Every structure is written in C-alpha cells, then in structure tokens.
Coordinates of C-alpha atoms (C1' of nucleotides) and ligand atoms in Angstrom, one line a residue:
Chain A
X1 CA 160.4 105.8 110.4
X2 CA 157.5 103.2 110.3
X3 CA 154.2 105.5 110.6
X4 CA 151.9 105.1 114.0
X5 CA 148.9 105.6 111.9
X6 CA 148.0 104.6 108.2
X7 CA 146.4 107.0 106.0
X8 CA 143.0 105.8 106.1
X9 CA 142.9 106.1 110.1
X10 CA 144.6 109.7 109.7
X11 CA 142.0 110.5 107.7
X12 CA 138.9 109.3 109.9
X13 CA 140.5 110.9 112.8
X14 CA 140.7 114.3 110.9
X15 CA 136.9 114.1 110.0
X16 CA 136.0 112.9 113.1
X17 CA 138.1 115.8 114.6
X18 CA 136.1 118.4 112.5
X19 CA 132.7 116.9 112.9
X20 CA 133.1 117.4 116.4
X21 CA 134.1 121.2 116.1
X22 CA 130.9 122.2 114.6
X23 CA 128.2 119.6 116.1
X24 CA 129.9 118.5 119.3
X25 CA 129.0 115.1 118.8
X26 CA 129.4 112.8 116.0
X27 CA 127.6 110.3 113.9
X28 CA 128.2 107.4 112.2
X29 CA 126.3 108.8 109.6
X30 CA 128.2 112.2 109.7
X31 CA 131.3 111.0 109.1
X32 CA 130.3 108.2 106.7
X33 CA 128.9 111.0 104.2
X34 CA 131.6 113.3 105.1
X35 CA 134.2 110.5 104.1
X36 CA 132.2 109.4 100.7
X37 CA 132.5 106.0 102.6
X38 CA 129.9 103.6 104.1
X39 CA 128.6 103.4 107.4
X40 CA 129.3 99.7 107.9
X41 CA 132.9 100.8 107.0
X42 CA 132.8 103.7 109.4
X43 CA 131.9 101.2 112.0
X44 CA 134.4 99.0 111.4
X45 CA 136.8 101.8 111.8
X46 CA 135.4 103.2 114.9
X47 CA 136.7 99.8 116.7
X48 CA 139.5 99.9 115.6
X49 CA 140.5 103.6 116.7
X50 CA 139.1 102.8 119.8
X51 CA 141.0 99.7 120.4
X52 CA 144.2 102.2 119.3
X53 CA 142.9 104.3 122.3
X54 CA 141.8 107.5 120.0
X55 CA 138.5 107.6 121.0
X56 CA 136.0 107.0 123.0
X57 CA 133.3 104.8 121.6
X58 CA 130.1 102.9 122.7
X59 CA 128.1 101.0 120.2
X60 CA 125.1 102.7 119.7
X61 CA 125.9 105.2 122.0
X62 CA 128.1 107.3 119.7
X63 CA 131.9 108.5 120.1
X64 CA 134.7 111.3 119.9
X65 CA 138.4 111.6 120.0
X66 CA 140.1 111.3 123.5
X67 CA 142.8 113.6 124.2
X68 CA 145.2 111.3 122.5
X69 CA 142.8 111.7 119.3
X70 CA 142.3 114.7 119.7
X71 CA 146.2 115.6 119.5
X72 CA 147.1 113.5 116.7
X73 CA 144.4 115.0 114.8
X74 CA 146.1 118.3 114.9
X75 CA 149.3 117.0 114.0
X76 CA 147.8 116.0 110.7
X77 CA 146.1 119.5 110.1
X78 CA 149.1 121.4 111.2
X79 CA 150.9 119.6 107.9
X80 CA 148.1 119.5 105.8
X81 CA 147.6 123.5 106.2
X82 CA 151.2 124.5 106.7
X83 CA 151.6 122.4 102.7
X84 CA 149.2 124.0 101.6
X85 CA 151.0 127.6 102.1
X86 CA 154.2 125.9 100.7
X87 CA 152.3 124.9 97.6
X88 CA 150.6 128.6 97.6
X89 CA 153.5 130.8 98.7
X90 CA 156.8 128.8 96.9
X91 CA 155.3 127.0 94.1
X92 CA 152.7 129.6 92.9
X93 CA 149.5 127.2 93.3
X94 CA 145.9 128.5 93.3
X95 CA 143.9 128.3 96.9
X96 CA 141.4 126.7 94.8
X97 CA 143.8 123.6 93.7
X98 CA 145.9 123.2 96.9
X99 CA 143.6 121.3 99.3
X100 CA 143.8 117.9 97.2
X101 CA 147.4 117.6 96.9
X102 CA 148.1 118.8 101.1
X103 CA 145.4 115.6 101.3
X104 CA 148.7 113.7 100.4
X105 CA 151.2 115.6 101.7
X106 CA 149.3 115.5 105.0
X107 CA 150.1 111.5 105.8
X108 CA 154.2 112.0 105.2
X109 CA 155.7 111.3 108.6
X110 CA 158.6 113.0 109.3
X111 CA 157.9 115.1 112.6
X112 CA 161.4 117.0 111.6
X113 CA 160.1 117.6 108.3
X114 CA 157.3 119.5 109.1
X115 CA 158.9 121.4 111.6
X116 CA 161.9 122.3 109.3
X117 CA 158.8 123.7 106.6
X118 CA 157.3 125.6 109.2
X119 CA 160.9 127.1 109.8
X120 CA 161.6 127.7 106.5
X121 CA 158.5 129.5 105.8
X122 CA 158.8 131.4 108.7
X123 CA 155.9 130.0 111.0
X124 CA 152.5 131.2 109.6
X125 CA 149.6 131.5 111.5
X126 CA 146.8 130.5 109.1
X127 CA 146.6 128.8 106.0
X128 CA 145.5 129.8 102.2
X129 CA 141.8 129.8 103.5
X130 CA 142.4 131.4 106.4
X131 CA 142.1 128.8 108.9
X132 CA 144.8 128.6 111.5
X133 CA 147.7 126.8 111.7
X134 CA 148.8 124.7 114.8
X135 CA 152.0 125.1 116.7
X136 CA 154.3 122.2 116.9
X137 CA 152.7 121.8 120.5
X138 CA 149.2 121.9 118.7
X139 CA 148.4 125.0 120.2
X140 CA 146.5 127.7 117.6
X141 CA 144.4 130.6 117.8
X142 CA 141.4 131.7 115.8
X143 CA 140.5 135.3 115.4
X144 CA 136.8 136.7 115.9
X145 CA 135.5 136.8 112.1
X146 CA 131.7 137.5 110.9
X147 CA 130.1 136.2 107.6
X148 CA 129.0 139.0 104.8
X149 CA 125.5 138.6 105.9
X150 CA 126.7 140.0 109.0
X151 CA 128.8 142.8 108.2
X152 CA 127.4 145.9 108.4
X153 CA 127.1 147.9 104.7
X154 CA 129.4 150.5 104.0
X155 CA 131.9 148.9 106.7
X156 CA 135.2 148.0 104.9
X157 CA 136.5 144.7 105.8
X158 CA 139.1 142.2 105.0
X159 CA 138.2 138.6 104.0
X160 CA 139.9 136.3 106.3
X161 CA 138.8 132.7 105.4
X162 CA 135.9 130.8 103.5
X163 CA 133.6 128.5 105.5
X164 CA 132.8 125.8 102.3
X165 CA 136.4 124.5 100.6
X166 CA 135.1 123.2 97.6
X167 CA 136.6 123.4 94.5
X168 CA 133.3 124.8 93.3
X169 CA 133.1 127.9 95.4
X170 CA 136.7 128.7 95.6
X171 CA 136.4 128.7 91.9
X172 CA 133.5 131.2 91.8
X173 CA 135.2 133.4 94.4
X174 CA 138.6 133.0 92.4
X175 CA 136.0 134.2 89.1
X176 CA 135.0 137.3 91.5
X177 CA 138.1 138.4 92.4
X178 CA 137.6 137.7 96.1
X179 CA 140.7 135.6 97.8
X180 CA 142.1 135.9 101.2
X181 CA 143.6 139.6 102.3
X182 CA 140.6 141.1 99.7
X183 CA 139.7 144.5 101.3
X184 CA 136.0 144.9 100.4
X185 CA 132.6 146.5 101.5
X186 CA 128.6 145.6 101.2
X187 CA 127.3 148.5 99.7
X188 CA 123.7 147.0 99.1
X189 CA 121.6 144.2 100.8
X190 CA 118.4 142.2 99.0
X191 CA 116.1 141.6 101.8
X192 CA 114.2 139.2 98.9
X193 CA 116.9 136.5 98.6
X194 CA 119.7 138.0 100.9
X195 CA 122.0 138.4 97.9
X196 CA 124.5 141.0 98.5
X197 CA 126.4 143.4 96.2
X198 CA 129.7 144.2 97.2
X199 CA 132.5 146.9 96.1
X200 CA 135.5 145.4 96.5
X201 CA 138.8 147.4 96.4
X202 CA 140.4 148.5 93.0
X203 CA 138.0 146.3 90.9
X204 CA 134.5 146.4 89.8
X205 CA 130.7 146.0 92.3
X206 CA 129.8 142.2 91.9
X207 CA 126.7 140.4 93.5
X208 CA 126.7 137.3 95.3
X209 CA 123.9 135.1 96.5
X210 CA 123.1 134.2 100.4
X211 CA 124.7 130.8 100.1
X212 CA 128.0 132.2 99.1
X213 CA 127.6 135.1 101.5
X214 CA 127.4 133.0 104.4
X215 CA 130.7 131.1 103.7
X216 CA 133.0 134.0 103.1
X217 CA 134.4 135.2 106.6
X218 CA 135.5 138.9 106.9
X219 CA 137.5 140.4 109.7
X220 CA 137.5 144.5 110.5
X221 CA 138.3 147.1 113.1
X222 CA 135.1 148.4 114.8
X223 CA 135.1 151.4 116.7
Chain B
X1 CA 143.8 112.5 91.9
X2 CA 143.7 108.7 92.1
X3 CA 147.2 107.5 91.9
X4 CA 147.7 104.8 89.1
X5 CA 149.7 102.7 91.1
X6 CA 150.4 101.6 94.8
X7 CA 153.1 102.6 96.7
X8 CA 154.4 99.3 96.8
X9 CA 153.8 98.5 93.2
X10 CA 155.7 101.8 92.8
X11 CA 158.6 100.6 95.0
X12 CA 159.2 97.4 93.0
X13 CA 159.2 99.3 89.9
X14 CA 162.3 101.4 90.9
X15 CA 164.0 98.6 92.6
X16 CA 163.5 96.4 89.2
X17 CA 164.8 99.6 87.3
X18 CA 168.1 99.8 89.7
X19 CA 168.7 96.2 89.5
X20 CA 168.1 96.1 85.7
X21 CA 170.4 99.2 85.6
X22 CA 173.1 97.5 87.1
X23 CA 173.0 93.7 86.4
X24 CA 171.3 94.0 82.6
X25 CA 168.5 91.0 83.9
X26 CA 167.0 91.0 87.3
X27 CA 166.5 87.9 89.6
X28 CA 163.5 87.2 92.1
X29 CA 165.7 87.0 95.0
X30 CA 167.7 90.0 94.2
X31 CA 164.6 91.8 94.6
X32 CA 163.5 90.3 97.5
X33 CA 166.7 91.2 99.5
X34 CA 167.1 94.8 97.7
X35 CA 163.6 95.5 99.4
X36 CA 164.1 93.6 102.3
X37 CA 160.9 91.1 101.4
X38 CA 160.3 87.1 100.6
X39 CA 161.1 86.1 97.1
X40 CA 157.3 84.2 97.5
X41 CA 156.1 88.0 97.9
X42 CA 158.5 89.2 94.9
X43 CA 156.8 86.4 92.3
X44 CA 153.2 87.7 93.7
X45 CA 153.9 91.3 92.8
X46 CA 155.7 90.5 89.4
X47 CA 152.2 88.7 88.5
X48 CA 150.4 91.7 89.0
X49 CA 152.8 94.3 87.5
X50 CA 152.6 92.1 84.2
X51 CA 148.8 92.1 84.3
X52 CA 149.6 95.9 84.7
X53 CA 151.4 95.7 81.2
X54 CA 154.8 97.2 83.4
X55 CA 156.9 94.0 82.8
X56 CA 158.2 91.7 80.7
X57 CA 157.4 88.1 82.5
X58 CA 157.6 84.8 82.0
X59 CA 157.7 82.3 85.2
X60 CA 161.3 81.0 85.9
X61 CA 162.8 82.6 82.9
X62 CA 163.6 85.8 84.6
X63 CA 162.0 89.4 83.8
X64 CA 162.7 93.3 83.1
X65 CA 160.6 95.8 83.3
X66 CA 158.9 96.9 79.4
X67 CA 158.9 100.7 78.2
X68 CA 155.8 101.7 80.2
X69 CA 157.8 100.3 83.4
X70 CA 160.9 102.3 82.7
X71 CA 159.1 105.6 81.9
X72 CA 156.9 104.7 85.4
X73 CA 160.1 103.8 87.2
X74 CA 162.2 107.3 85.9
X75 CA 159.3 109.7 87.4
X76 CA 159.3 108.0 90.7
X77 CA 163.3 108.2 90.6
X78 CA 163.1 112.1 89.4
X79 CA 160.1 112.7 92.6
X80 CA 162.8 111.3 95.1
X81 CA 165.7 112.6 94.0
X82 CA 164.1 116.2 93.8
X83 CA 162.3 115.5 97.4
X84 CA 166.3 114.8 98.4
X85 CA 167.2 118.1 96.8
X86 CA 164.5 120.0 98.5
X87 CA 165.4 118.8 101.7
X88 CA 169.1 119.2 101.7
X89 CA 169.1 122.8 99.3
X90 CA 165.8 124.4 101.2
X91 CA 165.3 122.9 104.4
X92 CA 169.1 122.3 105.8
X93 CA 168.8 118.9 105.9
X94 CA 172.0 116.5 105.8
X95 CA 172.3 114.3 102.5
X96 CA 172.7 111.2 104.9
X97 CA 169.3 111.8 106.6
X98 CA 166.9 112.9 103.6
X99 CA 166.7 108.9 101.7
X100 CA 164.3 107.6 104.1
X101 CA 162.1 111.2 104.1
X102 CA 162.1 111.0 100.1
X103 CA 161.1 107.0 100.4
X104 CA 157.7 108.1 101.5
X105 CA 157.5 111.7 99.4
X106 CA 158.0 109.9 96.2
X107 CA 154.8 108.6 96.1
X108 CA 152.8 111.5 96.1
X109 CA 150.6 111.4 93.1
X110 CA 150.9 115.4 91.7
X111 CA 152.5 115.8 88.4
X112 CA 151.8 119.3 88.6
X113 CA 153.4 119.3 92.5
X114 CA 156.4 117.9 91.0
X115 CA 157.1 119.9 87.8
X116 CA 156.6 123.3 90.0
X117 CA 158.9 121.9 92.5
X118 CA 161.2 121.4 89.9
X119 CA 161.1 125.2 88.8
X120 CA 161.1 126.3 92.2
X121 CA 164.6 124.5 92.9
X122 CA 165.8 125.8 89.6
X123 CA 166.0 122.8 87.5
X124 CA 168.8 120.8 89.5
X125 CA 170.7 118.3 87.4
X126 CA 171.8 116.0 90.4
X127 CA 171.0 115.3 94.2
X128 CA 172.9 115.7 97.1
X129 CA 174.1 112.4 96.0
X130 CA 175.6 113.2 92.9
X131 CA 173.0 111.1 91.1
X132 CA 171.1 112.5 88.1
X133 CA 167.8 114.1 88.2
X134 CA 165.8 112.9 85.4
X135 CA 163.3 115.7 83.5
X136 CA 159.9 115.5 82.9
X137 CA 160.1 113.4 79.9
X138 CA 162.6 111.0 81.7
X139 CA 165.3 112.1 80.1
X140 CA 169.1 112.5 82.0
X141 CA 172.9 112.4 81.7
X142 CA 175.4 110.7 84.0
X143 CA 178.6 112.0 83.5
X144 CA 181.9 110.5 83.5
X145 CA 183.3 109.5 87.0
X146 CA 186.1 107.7 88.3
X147 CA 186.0 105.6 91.7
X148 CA 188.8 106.7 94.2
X149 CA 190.8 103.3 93.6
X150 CA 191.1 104.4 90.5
X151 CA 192.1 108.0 90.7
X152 CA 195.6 108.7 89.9
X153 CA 197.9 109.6 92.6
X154 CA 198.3 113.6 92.9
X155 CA 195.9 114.4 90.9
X156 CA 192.9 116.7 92.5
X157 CA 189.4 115.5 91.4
X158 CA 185.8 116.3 93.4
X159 CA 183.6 114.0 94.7
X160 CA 180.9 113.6 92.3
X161 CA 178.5 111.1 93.7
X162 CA 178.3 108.2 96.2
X163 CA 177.9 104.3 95.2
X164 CA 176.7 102.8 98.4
X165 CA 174.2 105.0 100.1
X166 CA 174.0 103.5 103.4
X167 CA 173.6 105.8 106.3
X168 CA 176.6 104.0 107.7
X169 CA 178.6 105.4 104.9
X170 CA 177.3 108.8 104.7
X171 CA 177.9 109.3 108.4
X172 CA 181.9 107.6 107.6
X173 CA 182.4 110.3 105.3
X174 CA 180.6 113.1 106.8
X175 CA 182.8 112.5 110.1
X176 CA 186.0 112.5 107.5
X177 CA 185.1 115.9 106.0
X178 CA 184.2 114.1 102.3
X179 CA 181.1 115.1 100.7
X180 CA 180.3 116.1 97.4
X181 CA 181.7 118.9 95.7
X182 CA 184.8 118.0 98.1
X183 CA 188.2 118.4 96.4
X184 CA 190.8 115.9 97.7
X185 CA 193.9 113.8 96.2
X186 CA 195.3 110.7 96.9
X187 CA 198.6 111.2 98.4
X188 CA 199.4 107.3 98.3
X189 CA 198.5 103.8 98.3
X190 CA 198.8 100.6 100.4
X191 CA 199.4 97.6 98.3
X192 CA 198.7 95.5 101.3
X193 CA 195.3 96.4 101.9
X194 CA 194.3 98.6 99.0
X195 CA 193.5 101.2 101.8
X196 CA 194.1 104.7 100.6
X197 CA 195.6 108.0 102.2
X198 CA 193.7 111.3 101.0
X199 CA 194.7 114.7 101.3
X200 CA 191.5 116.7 101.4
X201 CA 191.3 120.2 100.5
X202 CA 191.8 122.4 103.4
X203 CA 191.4 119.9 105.6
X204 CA 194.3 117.3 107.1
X205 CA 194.9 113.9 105.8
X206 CA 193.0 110.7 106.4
X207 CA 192.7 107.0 106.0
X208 CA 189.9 105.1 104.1
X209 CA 189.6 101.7 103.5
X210 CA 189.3 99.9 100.2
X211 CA 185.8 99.1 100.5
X212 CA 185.1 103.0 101.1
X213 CA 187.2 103.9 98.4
X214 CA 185.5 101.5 95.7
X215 CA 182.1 103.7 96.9
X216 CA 183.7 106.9 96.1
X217 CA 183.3 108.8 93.1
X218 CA 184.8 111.6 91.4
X219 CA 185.6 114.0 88.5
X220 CA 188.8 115.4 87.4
X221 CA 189.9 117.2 84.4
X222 CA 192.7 115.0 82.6
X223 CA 194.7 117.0 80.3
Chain C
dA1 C1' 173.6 61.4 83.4
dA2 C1' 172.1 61.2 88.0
dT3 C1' 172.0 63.6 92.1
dA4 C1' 172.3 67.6 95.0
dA5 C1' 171.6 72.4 95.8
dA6 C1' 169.6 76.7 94.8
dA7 C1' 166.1 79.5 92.8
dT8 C1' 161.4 80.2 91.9
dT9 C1' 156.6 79.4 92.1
dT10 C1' 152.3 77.7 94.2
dA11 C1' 149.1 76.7 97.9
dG12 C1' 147.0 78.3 101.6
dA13 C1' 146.7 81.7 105.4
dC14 C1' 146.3 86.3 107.4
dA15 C1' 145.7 91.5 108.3
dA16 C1' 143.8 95.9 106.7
dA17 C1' 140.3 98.3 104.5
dT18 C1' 136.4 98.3 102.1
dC19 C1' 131.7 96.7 100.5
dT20 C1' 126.5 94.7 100.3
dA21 C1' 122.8 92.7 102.6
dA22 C1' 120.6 91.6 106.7
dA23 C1' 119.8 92.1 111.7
dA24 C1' 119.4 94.9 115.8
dA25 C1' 118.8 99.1 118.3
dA26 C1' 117.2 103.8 118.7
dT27 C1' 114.1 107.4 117.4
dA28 C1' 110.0 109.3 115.4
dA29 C1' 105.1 109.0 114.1
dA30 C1' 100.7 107.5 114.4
Chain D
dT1 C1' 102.3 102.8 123.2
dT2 C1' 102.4 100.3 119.2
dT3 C1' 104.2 100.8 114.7
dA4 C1' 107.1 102.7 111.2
dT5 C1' 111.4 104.8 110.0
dT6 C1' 116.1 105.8 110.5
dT7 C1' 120.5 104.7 112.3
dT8 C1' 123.9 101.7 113.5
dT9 C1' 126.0 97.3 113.8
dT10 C1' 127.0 92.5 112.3
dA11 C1' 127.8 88.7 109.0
dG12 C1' 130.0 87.4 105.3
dA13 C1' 132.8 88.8 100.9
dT14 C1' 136.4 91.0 98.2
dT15 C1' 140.9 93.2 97.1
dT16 C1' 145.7 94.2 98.0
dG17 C1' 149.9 92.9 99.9
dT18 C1' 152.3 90.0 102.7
dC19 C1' 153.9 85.6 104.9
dT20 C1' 155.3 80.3 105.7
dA21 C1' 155.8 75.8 104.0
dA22 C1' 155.7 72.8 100.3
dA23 C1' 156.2 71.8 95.4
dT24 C1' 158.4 72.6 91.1
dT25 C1' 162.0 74.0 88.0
dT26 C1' 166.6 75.3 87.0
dT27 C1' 171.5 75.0 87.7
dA28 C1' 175.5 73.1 89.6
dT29 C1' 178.2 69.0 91.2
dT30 C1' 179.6 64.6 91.4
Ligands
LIG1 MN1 144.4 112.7 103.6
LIG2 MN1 143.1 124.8 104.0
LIG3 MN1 159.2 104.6 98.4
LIG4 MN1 169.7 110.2 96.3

DNA sequence: AATAAAATTTAGACAAATCTAAAAAATAAA
DNA sequence: TTTATTTTTTAGATTTGTCTAAATTTTATT
C-alpha cells in the first residue's frame, strides 16, 4: 500500500485547500506563512503539484486545487477530523491537544482503515471543534452558525465550533468552561472594546474580549 | 511533537532487534533482504544510527544494536503490535490483513497516543499473532510454546502464536479453520514427508505440510 | 598458503524536500 | 509614468535516504 502522496504534498494540499475556502485565491505568500515554510519552498512545491495534476498553476499568475486536488484534500481532512473524535471520544483526549497528533494520523493510508473508524464510531458529522466531517464520497455539510458578537443578548445558544484552533485559545476557552455542546447566553455587551460577558449554563458569568468573541461559533433556534 | 527518529531509521531499528533476537549477531545482508533493500544502503544507515549512539558498530566486524537501540526498538514493537490489536479487537479487521496497516501506524510519534490506546484496549498481553505486547517500560513475557512438529500425538493444545507471518500463510490457515486460540490435535504423522494430519476442534480433519507445521505454535497443559 | 568466493564498504550519483541569496515580475507610491 | 516596494521565482546548496558499480576485507576452498 505504497502512498500516492507523501506527507509533505498532503500537507500543502490541505493548506492550499483551506486558503482557498476563506480568500478564494491563494498566495504564495499565504501558504508559505500558513505552513511556517519559505516561499522559495512553496514554489518549488507548487510545480511539483501541478506536474501531479492537483492544481492549477501559472507562475506569477497564482494557483488552486483542480477538482482532483480539490478531492484529495478532503480525503486527508475526513481522517484528520474523524481521528480527532477517536482521540476525543475513545481515548479521553482534550479538544485542545488533539489537532497535533490527527496531524499524523491524517497521512496513514489505508482507505479501509478510515472507513472501518468512521464505522466503528458510528459516522459523526463534525469533529471536536465542530467542523464537519466528510463522507467517504467527500460530500459534508455545514450548518448556519453566527459568532458571539452576533448573537443577540439574552438569546440562549449552543457553541457549535471555534473559528482560531490554536492551542492558545482552546486553552483559554478550556480555562472558561466553554467547549463544544456549551449552552450559553450574552447577557451584557461593551460597546468600548466589544468584550462580552456571558452566563453560561450551570456555571458562573465570565467575560471575554472581541478577539475571542469573534472565533467562538454558536448555533440557536430563532423564532 | 518532532519525532526523534525517521521512519526508516525506526524500521532498521526493529528489523536489527528481530534479527538480533533470533540469530544472537546480525549481518549487513540479512538486513538488507529482511527489509527488502541493498546491503550498500544497510552499511549507510548503520553509519548514522551509530553517530545516533543506537548501535554498537565497527566496519566488517558485525554490529547489534546498544541499550538505547533496544529500549527504541521495544516501543516501536509495542506501537505495532497494539495498532494490530486495535485493528483486529475494535475495527473487525482479519489478523492476516492488519501487518502492513500497523507498518505505517507505528511510526506515529505520540507517547501519550499510545499509552491511552493501551488503556482503551485494556492492557492486551499479545496480538492477534500471539506475539507479546511489550509495556511502557519495555518490559514483556513470552510464554512457553511448542511448534506443531513437536506436539505429541493426541494431545489437545491451542494455537498460541504464528512463526512466519506471511500473508500467504495467514490466508493457508485462515482457509483451514486454524487461528489462534484454535484448539486442535494431531491425529498422526507421515514419516515420509513429515506432513501432519490435525483434527481441529469442531471442525473436520486436515492436512498440513511440514513447512506449515514448523510455523505453528501452541500451548498445552502437560500433566 | 595461495586463490576463489562471498560479504561488506566506499565512491559517486540521484530524487525529494528544504533553505539562502539574488533576480525577475507585479503592484503600489510618488 | 517613473520609482520604490512587495511578491514570486530562480540559482545553487544542503540533508536524508536510496541506488549501482567498484574496491576492500573476510571467509572458504583448493
Ligand atoms: Mn499533517
Ligand atoms: Mn479539528
Ligand atoms: Mn514501519
Ligand atoms: Mn503481529
């Protein structure tokens, strides 16, 4: 079971993949930074995953995934989410400490594998942080979800996934009490910095700043 | 989580540690055929995992791997033999399909990862090969096993573990009802060819040949 | 002991992935 | 529209792991 794809190009297509999501088109720059690499060395790559026939590339003229690309980039977040709820839901590991070790996990290629795992753990939709999780096919959906600057105060909601996956803010949300599935409210806004204080269920009020705000996602019924 | 050493580094560490195992001193061109390499290749590597401070080296006088290089070697062994166990106990897997899977699974870096696997499979003491699962300090027991040949007639024994571990073999024995924890007899034996006739427990009889037989290992109580 | 055979190592090359420094192209500012 | 700045690419190295072919050392055979 040699591997179509080493780990390094998994991993530019992934970024690439992502960058693309949010800006529509990418940069050399982007991904360099994105990747802690250089951009001579995102260069570099770009040939080669064009000469693969991942992507679409010009010099100068910038680049995305193809449809090819495109699919194999999903293939790689399908495992890396779908380890990550192993490692949350069977082995008792933190949201905040997952993401790292799924970075691995993600390059193992086995196609049976990962479709056994999604079996045996009964086909989840999204992952600890709430993002979704692909089909087998590739296929996933995302649910409408607003940031906490956006939901309205006094308007209980549940938090449905986090925008920014560092270690640093999943360890300050973890410090808060605020994880995935939290069922909380804004009882009071700060028009002066946009910091919020919220009342989240069964535990104390806490305050937040605007930064954090804007990268925790909340989901609710409005009527 | 930077591993400490390649995956290929890491696959020449266990295939020393096997070979060491079995034939006391290790040659370069056991190596090389073991993992299916060029002796040339073999020498490069054992350069570099003596610089590592892994092995004991000296050009043409043969090598072994040092203390450091044993304790490396046992916690790759213990990663893939508890990958196997995962895949055969949680995921339905068949014991002659999960080698190749835990080939590439052993390399993942996460200490943590592995130690909570561990737990969450309850501690197993062998794979689904019969081999022995070393602990996190290293640390296992093989226990005393017979090879078929050598099995008194009559007497009913279970298959502990499997020498060769060839998919060819594996699929032999899986299409002659043996696997382990399989308890069987030998009902007689042909001086001619030193082929064996087995009764197998609730199943019929059949025929394996000496060179199956000598793979073929088992535990019985002797009174 | 001399020679033949086998095992091992070296020399030199190559592919993959990365880097630094310099050049070229595109974009922004004056 | 020149000039300056930023972005991107190229040129040339380096590291890791592998290979072939040739040289060296060890071991086995006359
Ligand atoms: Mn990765
Ligand atoms: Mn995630
Ligand atoms: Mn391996
Ligand atoms: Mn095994």
């Amino acid at each position: 079971m040699v591997p179509k794809y080493s780990s390094s190009r998994e991993n530019y297509v992934k970024a690439i993949f992502h960058l693309q999501e949010i800006h529509g088109t990418v940069t050399t720059n982007d991904v360099a930074s994105e990747m802690q690499t250089r951009p001579a060395s995102v260069t570099d790559m770009l040939k080669k995953l064009k000469a693969q026939k991942l992507l679409l590339y010009e010099k100068y003229k910038g680049f995305k995934l193809n449809t090819e690309g495109r699919k194999v980039a999903l293939q790689i977040i399908r495992k890396h989410r779908l380890w990550e709820f192993f490692l949350v839901e069977k082995l008792r590991f933190g949201w905040d400490e997952v993401h790292e070790i799924a970075e691995e996990l993600e390059h193992i290629s086995s196609k049976k594998l990962i479709d056994r795992l999604d079996e045996f753990l009964g086909f989840p939709k999204t992952d600890p942080h709430g993002d979704p999780i692909p089909d087998s096919q590739g296929r996933y959906t995302i649910s409408r979800q607003v940031d906490l600057l956006n939901l309205p105060v006094n308007q209980i909601a549940e938090v449905s996934s986090i925008g920014d996956q560092s270690v640093e803010i999943l360890e300050l949300l973890n410090h808060k009490h605020i994880a995935l599935g939290t069922r909380l409210e804004v009882k009071k806004k700060f028009a002066f910095d946009n910091s919020l204080e919220l009342k989240i269920k069964n535990q104390s009020t806490v305050t937040i700043s605007e930064h954090v705000a804007k990268n925790v996602f909340v989901k609710y019924d409005d009527e």
